[in-house]
């Protein structure tokens, strides 16, 4: 559409589509470059998928601690050892180089950050470390103001104690593992919530923003302080292109009203992936799976921005895989006609359990990183046709101590408190392994053989099939009380249980193809002027792999930062040319 045929309702220097971590960083950095910035968000609340996440950023060579021995070379060595498909090398190196700069900038704005002791997801590969994941400590949500505090997207019940009390990562692991003193931790959380009488007069929501909410709350506090405007219930309909082929604005809709907004210097697409668009899943994925198995906000990321960019010639990359995570489905409490998705990322690798396909056999180290688990589900289904779902089988010892997706341990949910409609529909139970296999229509002999093998492995502490519990990442989520291997334990105490495990996701790995400067590329590999993408709206720089905790948010924020820098550089150059600097002998900055 030509510029002269568009009647812009208003004008900004930069328009950011999407309010998650990538968009928030693009907006914050653009504002610090002196630009007038608007974020448009189609949802009723802001923060995107990031606000509901663990809020971790994977940042190699961050140097938050002076004695950290990480390096650019070690990071690239590790990535080279894990990535299994061709990737844009310049873009990959740009991430490694710019991620530490982004983190230093974020910290300089007033957002506190800290390194977490979280092993890389391929701990046996060259260059792997256990300190590249970065978190933001708990944030007081009311610092955003009571209206904005209520309008940030709230975390799922699975990230809260009893669906109400916010948990940071330390509290989460203490309760999840029932570590020494966990009851005191729970009591402190509950007491802290109810003693906060001022907040209780405003909202039921815990003012303690933790994990993803902490990251987004702290970042938005800085963005709002710099004048960034945020507009909710505002959906991208079209990208507007001038006669020179440059993206010059967006057409958006709000409750049926459609209008155009000029973006003088750039549009940044940061609207997430396409995991809630079944048509795109069917188009891109070798095993599509179902939208409803995703663990991201329901019907949220539908790929509208990707589709809008494709309509003006943008290309895509790495679209064959998602950021996989095992999930299970249960009815919502108090509303059994509606269902809720529960993550089972760590449950599948606990002792006293095993995961099998529909042939009754194992197909993966169940305690591996959740993305690797999902990749194994896809691979096994392509080979056997007997996965998707697979089955988590466990015994009474597991049931007493650990959750199985949304089924809480008996210390929280006694057998008699499990809703009657769950049994043998969502959660299966029997007095013998043979009877359990019959209930879930698996070959009993194969399942019993698999369980017998696991019981033998539990005695020796060695899993000769897949090496479960034999690396630092596995052991981090095992049970230290289970010896000699914290991820193995005999499945021998009745009753026995099973729950179906689906291949859910944390979003899509693939998206718009971008260069090292976050510019969206057309089919010939040339940048589309004025158009940028970051986060899951763009293809991951990592290709087919998930290198460590925070490998979605880390690159998302990094390329949001890179996009803002490139827009600022080009806008300064454009203004210099328009002001006649070149004619006065001052050479413009090269921005090719």
Coordinates of C-alpha atoms in Angstrom, one line a residue:
X1 CA 0.0 0.0 0.0
X2 CA 1.4 3.4 -1.0
X3 CA 2.0 6.0 1.7
X4 CA -0.2 8.5 0.0
X5 CA -3.2 6.2 0.2
X6 CA -2.9 5.8 4.0
X7 CA -4.5 8.1 6.4
X8 CA -2.5 7.7 9.6
X9 CA -4.5 8.3 12.8
X10 CA -1.3 9.0 14.7
X11 CA 2.5 8.7 14.5
X12 CA 5.3 7.1 16.5
X13 CA 9.0 6.6 15.9
X14 CA 8.8 2.9 16.7
X15 CA 5.8 0.6 16.9
X16 CA 6.3 -2.7 18.8
X17 CA 3.8 -5.5 18.2
X18 CA 3.5 -7.7 21.3
X19 CA 4.2 -7.0 25.0
X20 CA 6.3 -10.0 26.1
X21 CA 10.0 -9.9 27.0
X22 CA 11.3 -9.3 23.4
X23 CA 8.8 -6.4 22.8
X24 CA 9.4 -4.9 26.2
X25 CA 13.2 -4.8 25.7
X26 CA 12.8 -3.3 22.1
X27 CA 10.5 -0.6 23.5
X28 CA 12.7 0.1 26.5
X29 CA 15.9 0.4 24.5
X30 CA 14.2 2.5 21.8
X31 CA 12.9 4.9 24.4
X32 CA 16.4 5.3 25.8
X33 CA 17.5 6.2 22.3
X34 CA 15.1 9.1 22.6
X35 CA 12.4 7.7 20.3
X36 CA 8.6 7.8 20.8
X37 CA 7.5 4.3 21.3
X38 CA 4.1 2.5 21.2
X39 CA 3.5 -1.2 22.1
X40 CA 0.3 -2.7 20.7
X41 CA -1.0 -5.9 22.4
X42 CA -4.0 -7.8 21.3
X43 CA -4.8 -9.4 24.7
X44 CA -6.6 -7.7 27.6
X45 CA -3.4 -8.0 29.7
X46 CA 0.2 -7.2 29.0
X47 CA 3.4 -9.2 29.6
X48 CA 2.8 -11.9 27.0
X49 CA 3.8 -15.5 27.4
X50 CA 6.9 -14.2 29.2
X51 CA 4.9 -13.1 32.2
X52 CA 3.6 -16.6 32.7
X53 CA 7.0 -18.3 32.3
X54 CA 9.9 -19.1 34.6
X55 CA 11.4 -15.8 33.6
X56 CA 14.9 -17.2 33.0
X57 CA 17.3 -15.7 30.4
X58 CA 20.1 -17.8 28.9
X59 CA 23.0 -15.5 28.7
X60 CA 26.4 -17.0 28.0
X61 CA 29.5 -15.1 29.1
X62 CA 27.4 -12.7 31.1
X63 CA 30.2 -11.9 33.6
X64 CA 27.9 -11.1 36.5
X65 CA 30.4 -12.6 38.8
X66 CA 34.0 -11.4 38.4
X67 CA 35.4 -15.0 38.7
X68 CA 33.2 -16.6 36.1
X69 CA 35.3 -18.5 33.6
X70 CA 32.9 -18.4 30.7
X71 CA 34.0 -17.0 27.4
X72 CA 32.8 -16.3 23.9
X73 CA 34.8 -19.3 22.6
X74 CA 33.3 -21.6 25.2
X75 CA 29.8 -20.5 24.4
X76 CA 30.2 -21.1 20.7
X77 CA 32.0 -24.4 21.3
X78 CA 28.9 -25.5 23.3
X79 CA 26.4 -24.3 20.7
X80 CA 28.4 -25.9 17.9
X81 CA 28.3 -29.2 19.9
X82 CA 24.5 -29.1 20.3
X83 CA 23.0 -27.5 17.2
X84 CA 22.1 -30.2 14.6
X85 CA 20.9 -28.2 11.6
X86 CA 22.4 -25.4 9.5
X87 CA 21.9 -22.0 11.1
X88 CA 22.9 -18.4 10.2
X89 CA 26.4 -18.2 11.7
X90 CA 26.5 -14.4 11.8
X91 CA 23.2 -14.3 13.7
X92 CA 24.3 -17.0 16.1
X93 CA 27.6 -15.1 16.9
X94 CA 25.6 -11.8 17.1
X95 CA 23.6 -13.4 20.0
X96 CA 26.7 -14.6 21.8
X97 CA 28.3 -11.1 21.4
X98 CA 25.2 -9.0 22.1
X99 CA 23.5 -11.0 24.9
X100 CA 26.0 -9.8 27.6
X101 CA 25.7 -6.2 26.3
X102 CA 21.9 -6.5 26.6
X103 CA 22.1 -7.8 30.1
X104 CA 24.5 -5.0 31.2
X105 CA 22.1 -2.5 29.7
X106 CA 19.1 -4.1 31.4
X107 CA 21.0 -4.0 34.7
X108 CA 22.0 -0.3 34.2
X109 CA 18.3 0.7 33.8
X110 CA 17.6 -0.5 37.4
X111 CA 16.4 -4.1 36.7
X112 CA 18.2 -6.4 39.2
X113 CA 19.6 -9.6 37.7
X114 CA 21.4 -12.6 39.2
X115 CA 23.0 -15.8 37.9
X116 CA 21.3 -19.1 38.7
X117 CA 23.0 -22.4 39.3
X118 CA 21.2 -24.2 36.5
X119 CA 23.1 -26.7 34.3
X120 CA 23.0 -26.3 30.5
X121 CA 20.6 -28.8 29.0
X122 CA 23.4 -30.8 27.3
X123 CA 25.8 -31.0 30.3
X124 CA 28.0 -33.7 28.6
X125 CA 28.8 -31.5 25.6
X126 CA 32.0 -29.5 25.2
X127 CA 31.7 -26.0 26.6
X128 CA 28.7 -26.7 28.8
X129 CA 28.4 -24.8 32.1
X130 CA 26.0 -24.4 35.0
X131 CA 25.8 -20.6 35.4
X132 CA 24.5 -19.2 32.1
X133 CA 20.9 -18.9 33.2
X134 CA 20.0 -15.5 34.7
X135 CA 16.9 -14.5 36.7
X136 CA 15.3 -11.4 38.2
X137 CA 14.5 -11.5 41.9
X138 CA 11.0 -11.0 43.3
X139 CA 9.4 -7.7 42.2
X140 CA 6.7 -5.7 44.1
X141 CA 4.0 -5.6 41.5
X142 CA 2.3 -2.6 43.1
X143 CA 5.3 -0.5 42.0
X144 CA 3.6 -0.4 38.6
X145 CA 0.6 1.3 40.1
X146 CA -2.6 -0.4 41.1
X147 CA -4.1 -0.3 37.6
X148 CA -1.1 -1.7 35.8
X149 CA -0.4 -4.2 38.6
X150 CA -3.8 -5.7 37.9
X151 CA -3.4 -5.6 34.1
X152 CA -0.2 -7.6 33.9
X153 CA -0.9 -11.1 32.7
X154 CA -1.1 -13.4 35.8
X155 CA 0.9 -16.6 36.2
X156 CA -0.8 -19.9 35.9
X157 CA -1.9 -21.7 39.0
X158 CA 0.9 -24.2 38.5
X159 CA 3.3 -21.4 39.5
X160 CA 1.5 -20.7 42.7
X161 CA 0.9 -22.6 46.0
X162 CA -2.7 -23.6 46.1
X163 CA -3.3 -21.5 43.1
X164 CA -3.0 -18.3 45.1
X165 CA 0.5 -17.7 46.6
X166 CA 3.3 -16.6 44.3
X167 CA 6.5 -18.8 44.5
X168 CA 10.0 -17.8 43.5
X169 CA 12.3 -20.5 42.2
X170 CA 13.8 -21.3 45.6
X171 CA 10.4 -21.8 47.1
X172 CA 9.2 -23.8 44.1
X173 CA 12.0 -26.3 44.4
X174 CA 11.7 -26.6 48.2
X175 CA 8.0 -27.4 47.8
X176 CA 8.4 -29.6 44.7
X177 CA 11.1 -31.7 46.3
X178 CA 9.6 -31.5 49.8
X179 CA 13.0 -30.5 51.1
X180 CA 13.8 -30.1 54.8
X181 CA 11.7 -27.3 56.2
X182 CA 9.3 -27.2 53.2
X183 CA 6.3 -26.9 55.5
X184 CA 7.8 -23.8 57.1
X185 CA 8.4 -22.3 53.6
X186 CA 4.7 -22.9 52.7
X187 CA 3.6 -21.4 56.0
X188 CA 5.7 -18.3 55.5
X189 CA 4.3 -17.8 52.0
X190 CA 0.7 -18.0 53.2
X191 CA 1.3 -15.8 56.2
X192 CA 3.0 -13.2 54.1
X193 CA 0.1 -13.0 51.7
X194 CA -2.6 -12.6 54.3
X195 CA -0.6 -10.1 56.4
X196 CA -0.4 -7.8 53.3
X197 CA -3.8 -6.3 54.1
X198 CA -3.2 -3.2 51.9
X199 CA -3.0 -5.3 48.8
X200 CA -5.9 -7.6 49.8
X201 CA -8.1 -4.4 49.6
X202 CA -7.0 -3.9 46.0
X203 CA -6.9 -7.4 44.5
X204 CA -6.7 -11.1 45.3
X205 CA -3.4 -11.2 43.4
X206 CA -0.2 -11.7 45.3
X207 CA 1.8 -8.5 45.0
X208 CA 5.0 -10.6 44.9
X209 CA 5.7 -10.9 41.2
X210 CA 8.0 -13.9 40.8
X211 CA 9.7 -15.7 38.0
X212 CA 8.4 -14.4 34.6
X213 CA 6.2 -11.8 36.3
X214 CA 9.3 -10.5 38.2
X215 CA 11.2 -10.0 34.9
X216 CA 8.3 -8.3 33.2
X217 CA 7.3 -6.2 36.1
X218 CA 10.8 -4.9 36.7
X219 CA 11.3 -4.2 32.9
X220 CA 8.0 -2.5 32.5
X221 CA 8.6 -0.3 35.5
X222 CA 11.6 1.1 33.6
X223 CA 9.8 1.3 30.2
X224 CA 6.8 3.2 31.7
X225 CA 9.2 5.6 33.4
X226 CA 10.6 6.4 30.0
X227 CA 7.3 7.2 28.5
X228 CA 6.6 4.0 26.5
X229 CA 2.9 3.9 25.6
X230 CA 1.1 0.5 25.9
X231 CA -2.2 -0.1 24.2
X232 CA -4.2 -3.3 25.0
X233 CA -6.9 -5.0 23.1
X234 CA -5.2 -3.7 19.9
X235 CA -4.6 -6.4 17.3
X236 CA -2.2 -6.2 14.3
X237 CA -4.2 -6.6 11.0
X238 CA -1.7 -5.5 8.4
X239 CA 1.7 -4.2 7.9
X240 CA 1.7 -1.0 5.8
X241 CA 4.4 -0.5 3.1
X242 CA 5.3 2.7 1.3
X243 CA 6.0 3.1 -2.5
X244 CA 9.7 2.5 -1.8
X245 CA 9.0 -1.0 -0.2
X246 CA 9.7 0.2 3.3
X247 CA 7.4 -0.8 6.2
X248 CA 6.0 2.5 7.3
X249 CA 3.3 1.6 9.8
X250 CA 0.6 -0.9 11.0
X251 CA -3.1 -1.2 10.6
X252 CA -4.7 -2.4 13.9
X253 CA -8.1 -3.1 15.2
X254 CA -9.7 -2.5 18.6
X255 CA -13.1 -3.9 19.3
X256 CA -14.0 -3.7 15.6
X257 CA -12.5 -0.2 15.0
X258 CA -9.7 -0.2 12.5
X259 CA -7.1 2.5 12.1
X260 CA -3.5 3.1 10.9
X261 CA -0.5 4.1 12.9
X262 CA 2.6 5.4 11.3
X263 CA 6.0 4.0 12.4
X264 CA 8.5 6.6 11.2
X265 CA 11.6 4.5 11.9
X266 CA 10.6 0.9 12.3
X267 CA 8.1 -1.8 13.3
X268 CA 9.3 -4.6 15.6
X269 CA 7.3 -7.8 15.5
X270 CA 7.5 -9.5 18.9
X271 CA 4.1 -11.1 19.1
X272 CA 5.1 -14.6 19.9
X273 CA 4.9 -17.8 17.8
X274 CA 2.1 -19.7 16.2
X275 CA 1.5 -22.6 18.6
X276 CA -2.3 -21.8 18.9
X277 CA -2.8 -21.9 15.1
X278 CA -3.6 -25.5 14.1
X279 CA -3.4 -24.6 10.4
X280 CA 0.2 -23.4 10.8
X281 CA 1.1 -26.4 12.9
X282 CA -0.3 -28.7 10.2
X283 CA 1.7 -26.8 7.6
X284 CA 5.1 -26.7 9.4
X285 CA 5.3 -29.6 11.9
X286 CA 6.2 -33.2 10.9
X287 CA 3.9 -34.4 13.8
X288 CA 1.6 -31.4 14.2
X289 CA 0.1 -32.2 17.6
X290 CA -2.8 -30.2 18.9
X291 CA -3.0 -26.5 19.9
X292 CA -4.8 -27.4 23.1
X293 CA -1.7 -29.3 24.4
X294 CA 0.4 -26.1 24.4
X295 CA 1.2 -24.7 27.9
X296 CA 1.2 -21.1 26.7
X297 CA -1.8 -18.7 27.3
X298 CA -4.8 -20.2 25.7
X299 CA -5.6 -19.1 22.1
X300 CA -2.9 -16.5 22.5
X301 CA 0.0 -16.9 20.0
X302 CA -1.8 -17.5 16.7
X303 CA 0.9 -16.3 14.3
X304 CA -0.9 -13.2 13.1
X305 CA 2.3 -11.2 12.9
X306 CA 4.1 -14.0 11.0
X307 CA 1.2 -14.1 8.5
X308 CA 1.1 -10.3 8.1
X309 CA 4.9 -10.4 7.3
X310 CA 4.6 -13.3 4.9
X311 CA 2.0 -11.2 3.0
X312 CA 4.6 -8.6 2.2
X313 CA 7.2 -11.1 1.2
X314 CA 8.9 -12.2 4.4
X315 CA 10.5 -15.7 4.7
X316 CA 10.6 -18.1 7.6
X317 CA 13.1 -20.6 9.1
X318 CA 13.3 -23.4 11.6
X319 CA 9.6 -23.9 11.7
X320 CA 9.6 -27.7 12.0
X321 CA 9.9 -27.7 15.8
X322 CA 8.5 -26.1 18.9
X323 CA 10.1 -25.4 22.3
X324 CA 8.7 -28.8 23.5
X325 CA 7.6 -29.6 27.0
X326 CA 5.6 -32.7 28.2
X327 CA 2.1 -31.7 29.4
X328 CA -1.0 -33.4 30.7
X329 CA -4.7 -32.4 30.8
X330 CA -7.1 -32.2 33.8
X331 CA -10.5 -30.7 34.3
X332 CA -10.5 -27.3 36.0
X333 CA -11.4 -27.5 39.6
X334 CA -14.9 -26.3 40.1
X335 CA -15.6 -26.2 36.3
X336 CA -15.2 -29.8 35.1
X337 CA -16.4 -29.0 31.6
X338 CA -13.3 -26.9 31.0
X339 CA -9.8 -28.3 30.9
X340 CA -6.4 -27.0 32.1
X341 CA -3.0 -27.9 30.8
X342 CA -0.3 -28.8 33.3
X343 CA 3.4 -29.0 32.6
X344 CA 5.2 -32.3 33.6
X345 CA 8.7 -31.2 32.7
X346 CA 10.4 -32.6 35.8
X347 CA 7.8 -35.2 36.9
X348 CA 8.7 -37.6 34.1
X349 CA 12.2 -38.1 35.4
X350 CA 11.5 -38.8 39.1
X351 CA 12.4 -42.1 40.8
X352 CA 9.8 -44.8 41.1
X353 CA 8.5 -44.0 37.6
X354 CA 9.0 -44.8 33.9
X355 CA 7.7 -43.4 30.6
X356 CA 6.7 -45.7 27.8
X357 CA 5.2 -45.4 24.3
X358 CA 2.0 -47.3 23.3
X359 CA 4.1 -50.4 22.6
X360 CA 5.0 -50.4 26.3
X361 CA 8.7 -49.6 25.8
X362 CA 10.9 -46.7 26.7
X363 CA 12.2 -44.3 24.1
X364 CA 14.2 -41.6 26.0
X365 CA 16.1 -40.7 29.2
X366 CA 13.0 -39.4 30.9
X367 CA 15.0 -37.0 33.1
X368 CA 16.6 -35.1 30.2
X369 CA 15.7 -31.5 29.3
X370 CA 12.1 -31.1 28.4
X371 CA 12.7 -30.0 24.8
X372 CA 14.8 -33.2 24.2
X373 CA 12.0 -35.2 25.7
X374 CA 9.6 -33.7 23.2
X375 CA 12.0 -34.2 20.3
X376 CA 12.2 -37.9 21.4
X377 CA 8.4 -38.1 21.4
X378 CA 8.3 -36.8 17.8
X379 CA 11.1 -39.0 16.7
X380 CA 9.6 -42.1 18.3
X381 CA 6.2 -41.4 16.8
X382 CA 7.6 -41.0 13.3
X383 CA 9.4 -44.4 13.7
X384 CA 6.7 -46.3 15.5
X385 CA 3.4 -44.4 15.2
X386 CA 2.9 -45.3 18.9
X387 CA 3.6 -42.0 20.7
X388 CA 1.7 -38.8 21.2
X389 CA 0.6 -39.5 23.8
X390 CA 3.0 -41.6 25.8
X391 CA 2.4 -42.8 29.4
X392 CA 4.0 -41.9 32.7
X393 CA 3.7 -45.0 35.0
X394 CA 4.5 -44.7 38.7
X395 CA 3.8 -46.4 42.0
X396 CA 2.5 -45.4 45.4
X397 CA 5.9 -44.1 46.6
X398 CA 6.0 -41.6 43.8
X399 CA 2.4 -40.7 44.4
X400 CA 3.1 -39.8 48.0
X401 CA 5.9 -37.4 47.2
X402 CA 5.7 -36.0 43.7
X403 CA 3.2 -34.4 41.3
X404 CA 2.3 -36.0 38.0
X405 CA 1.4 -33.0 35.9
X406 CA -1.6 -31.5 37.7
X407 CA -2.1 -34.5 40.0
X408 CA -0.6 -33.3 43.3
X409 CA 1.1 -35.7 45.7
X410 CA -1.0 -37.2 48.5
X411 CA 0.6 -34.8 51.0
X412 CA -1.5 -32.2 49.1
X413 CA -4.3 -34.2 47.6
X414 CA -5.4 -37.4 49.3
X415 CA -6.8 -40.2 47.2
X416 CA -10.3 -39.5 48.5
X417 CA -10.0 -35.9 47.5
X418 CA -9.3 -36.7 43.8
X419 CA -12.5 -35.9 41.9
X420 CA -14.3 -39.1 40.9
X421 CA -14.4 -38.1 37.3
X422 CA -10.6 -38.1 37.1
X423 CA -10.1 -41.8 37.9
X424 CA -9.7 -44.0 34.8
X425 CA -10.3 -41.1 32.5
X426 CA -7.4 -38.7 33.3
X427 CA -5.6 -40.7 36.0
X428 CA -5.5 -44.5 35.9
X429 CA -5.0 -46.7 38.9
X430 CA -4.8 -50.4 39.5
X431 CA -3.4 -52.9 42.1
X432 CA -1.0 -54.5 39.6
X433 CA 1.1 -53.4 36.6
X434 CA -0.7 -56.0 34.5
X435 CA -4.1 -54.6 35.4
X436 CA -2.9 -51.0 34.8
X437 CA -1.6 -51.9 31.4
X438 CA -5.0 -53.4 30.5
X439 CA -6.8 -50.2 31.6
X440 CA -4.6 -48.0 29.3
X441 CA -4.6 -50.5 26.5
X442 CA -0.9 -51.2 26.5
X443 CA 0.7 -54.7 25.9
X444 CA 1.0 -56.0 29.5
X445 CA 4.0 -58.2 28.9
X446 CA 6.0 -55.4 27.4
X447 CA 5.1 -53.0 30.2
X448 CA 5.9 -55.6 32.9
X449 CA 9.3 -56.2 31.2
X450 CA 10.0 -52.5 31.1
X451 CA 9.1 -52.1 34.8
X452 CA 11.3 -55.1 35.7
X453 CA 14.2 -53.6 33.9
X454 CA 13.8 -50.3 35.7
X455 CA 13.7 -52.0 39.0
X456 CA 17.0 -53.7 38.2
X457 CA 18.5 -50.4 37.1
X458 CA 17.4 -48.9 40.4
X459 CA 19.4 -51.4 42.3
X460 CA 22.6 -50.8 40.4
X461 CA 22.1 -47.1 39.8
X462 CA 22.9 -47.5 36.2
X463 CA 20.5 -47.2 33.3
X464 CA 22.3 -49.0 30.4
X465 CA 19.5 -48.0 27.9
X466 CA 19.4 -44.2 28.2
X467 CA 21.7 -43.2 31.0
X468 CA 18.9 -41.7 33.2
X469 CA 20.3 -39.9 36.3
X470 CA 23.9 -40.1 35.1
X471 CA 24.5 -36.4 34.3
X472 CA 24.3 -33.2 36.4
X473 CA 21.1 -31.9 34.7
X474 CA 19.1 -35.1 35.4
X475 CA 20.3 -35.3 39.0
X476 CA 19.3 -31.7 39.7
X477 CA 15.7 -32.8 39.5
X478 CA 16.0 -36.2 41.1
X479 CA 15.5 -37.1 44.7
X480 CA 18.7 -37.2 46.8
X481 CA 17.0 -39.7 49.1
X482 CA 16.8 -42.3 46.3
X483 CA 20.2 -44.1 46.2
X484 CA 22.4 -45.0 44.4
X485 CA 20.8 -43.0 41.6
X486 CA 18.5 -40.0 42.5
X487 CA 16.4 -40.5 39.3
X488 CA 15.8 -44.2 39.7
X489 CA 13.7 -46.1 42.2
X490 CA 11.9 -49.5 42.1
X491 CA 8.3 -49.3 40.8
X492 CA 7.1 -52.0 43.2
X493 CA 4.5 -50.5 45.7
X494 CA 0.8 -50.8 44.9
X495 CA -1.4 -49.1 43.8
X496 CA 0.1 -48.3 40.5
X497 CA -0.8 -45.2 38.4
X498 CA -0.6 -43.9 34.9
X499 CA -1.3 -40.6 33.2
X500 CA -1.1 -39.8 29.5
X501 CA 1.7 -37.3 28.5
X502 CA 1.2 -35.1 25.5
X503 CA 3.9 -33.2 23.5
X504 CA 3.1 -29.7 24.7
X505 CA 5.2 -26.6 24.1
X506 CA 6.5 -23.3 25.5
X507 CA 6.0 -21.7 22.0
X508 CA 7.4 -22.3 18.5
X509 CA 11.1 -22.4 17.6
X510 CA 10.7 -21.2 14.1
X511 CA 9.4 -17.9 12.7
X512 CA 10.4 -15.1 10.5
X513 CA 13.9 -15.4 9.1
X514 CA 16.1 -12.5 10.4
X515 CA 19.6 -11.4 10.0
X516 CA 22.2 -10.6 12.7
X517 CA 20.6 -7.1 13.1
X518 CA 17.1 -8.6 13.7
X519 CA 15.9 -7.3 10.3
X520 CA 13.3 -9.5 8.7
X521 CA 14.4 -11.0 5.4
X522 CA 12.5 -11.6 2.2
X523 CA 12.6 -14.8 0.1
X524 CA 15.9 -13.7 -1.6
X525 CA 17.5 -13.0 1.8
X526 CA 17.4 -9.3 1.5
X527 CA 16.2 -7.2 4.5
X528 CA 12.7 -5.7 4.3
X529 CA 13.3 -2.0 5.2
X530 CA 11.7 -0.9 8.4
X531 CA 10.7 -4.4 9.6
X532 CA 12.3 -6.2 12.6
X533 CA 11.4 -9.3 14.6
X534 CA 12.4 -10.8 17.9
X535 CA 11.4 -13.5 20.3
X536 CA 9.3 -16.4 19.1
X537 CA 8.1 -14.2 16.2
X538 CA 11.5 -14.8 14.7
X539 CA 13.3 -18.0 14.0
X540 CA 15.6 -19.1 16.9
X541 CA 19.3 -18.6 16.3
X542 CA 19.8 -22.1 17.8
X543 CA 18.1 -24.0 15.0
X544 CA 16.8 -27.3 16.4
X545 CA 18.2 -27.1 19.9
X546 CA 17.4 -25.8 23.4
X547 CA 20.8 -25.1 24.9
X548 CA 19.7 -24.1 28.4
X549 CA 17.1 -22.6 30.8
X550 CA 16.1 -19.3 29.3
X551 CA 17.0 -20.0 25.7
X552 CA 13.7 -18.5 24.5
X553 CA 13.7 -15.3 26.6
X554 CA 17.5 -14.7 26.4
X555 CA 17.7 -14.4 22.6
X556 CA 14.3 -12.7 22.5
X557 CA 15.5 -9.8 24.7
X558 CA 18.8 -9.8 23.0
X559 CA 17.4 -9.3 19.5
X560 CA 14.8 -6.8 20.8
X561 CA 17.8 -4.9 22.1
X562 CA 19.7 -5.3 18.8
X563 CA 16.6 -4.2 16.8
X564 CA 16.3 -1.0 18.8
X565 CA 19.9 -0.2 18.3
X566 CA 19.7 -0.7 14.6
X567 CA 16.6 1.4 14.3
X568 CA 18.2 4.2 16.3
X569 CA 21.3 4.1 14.1
X570 CA 19.3 4.2 10.9
X571 CA 17.0 6.9 12.1
X572 CA 20.0 9.1 13.2
X573 CA 21.6 8.6 9.8
X574 CA 18.3 9.5 8.1
X575 CA 17.9 12.6 10.1
X576 CA 21.5 13.6 9.5
X577 CA 21.0 13.3 5.8
X578 CA 17.7 15.2 5.9
X579 CA 19.4 18.0 7.8
X580 CA 22.0 18.3 5.2
X581 CA 24.9 17.0 7.2
X582 CA 26.4 15.3 4.2
X583 CA 26.4 18.5 2.3
X584 CA 28.2 20.2 5.2
X585 CA 31.0 17.7 5.0
X586 CA 30.0 15.3 7.8
X587 CA 29.8 11.8 6.4
X588 CA 26.7 9.9 7.4
X589 CA 27.1 6.7 9.4
X590 CA 27.1 3.6 7.2
X591 CA 24.0 1.5 7.8
X592 CA 24.0 -1.0 4.9

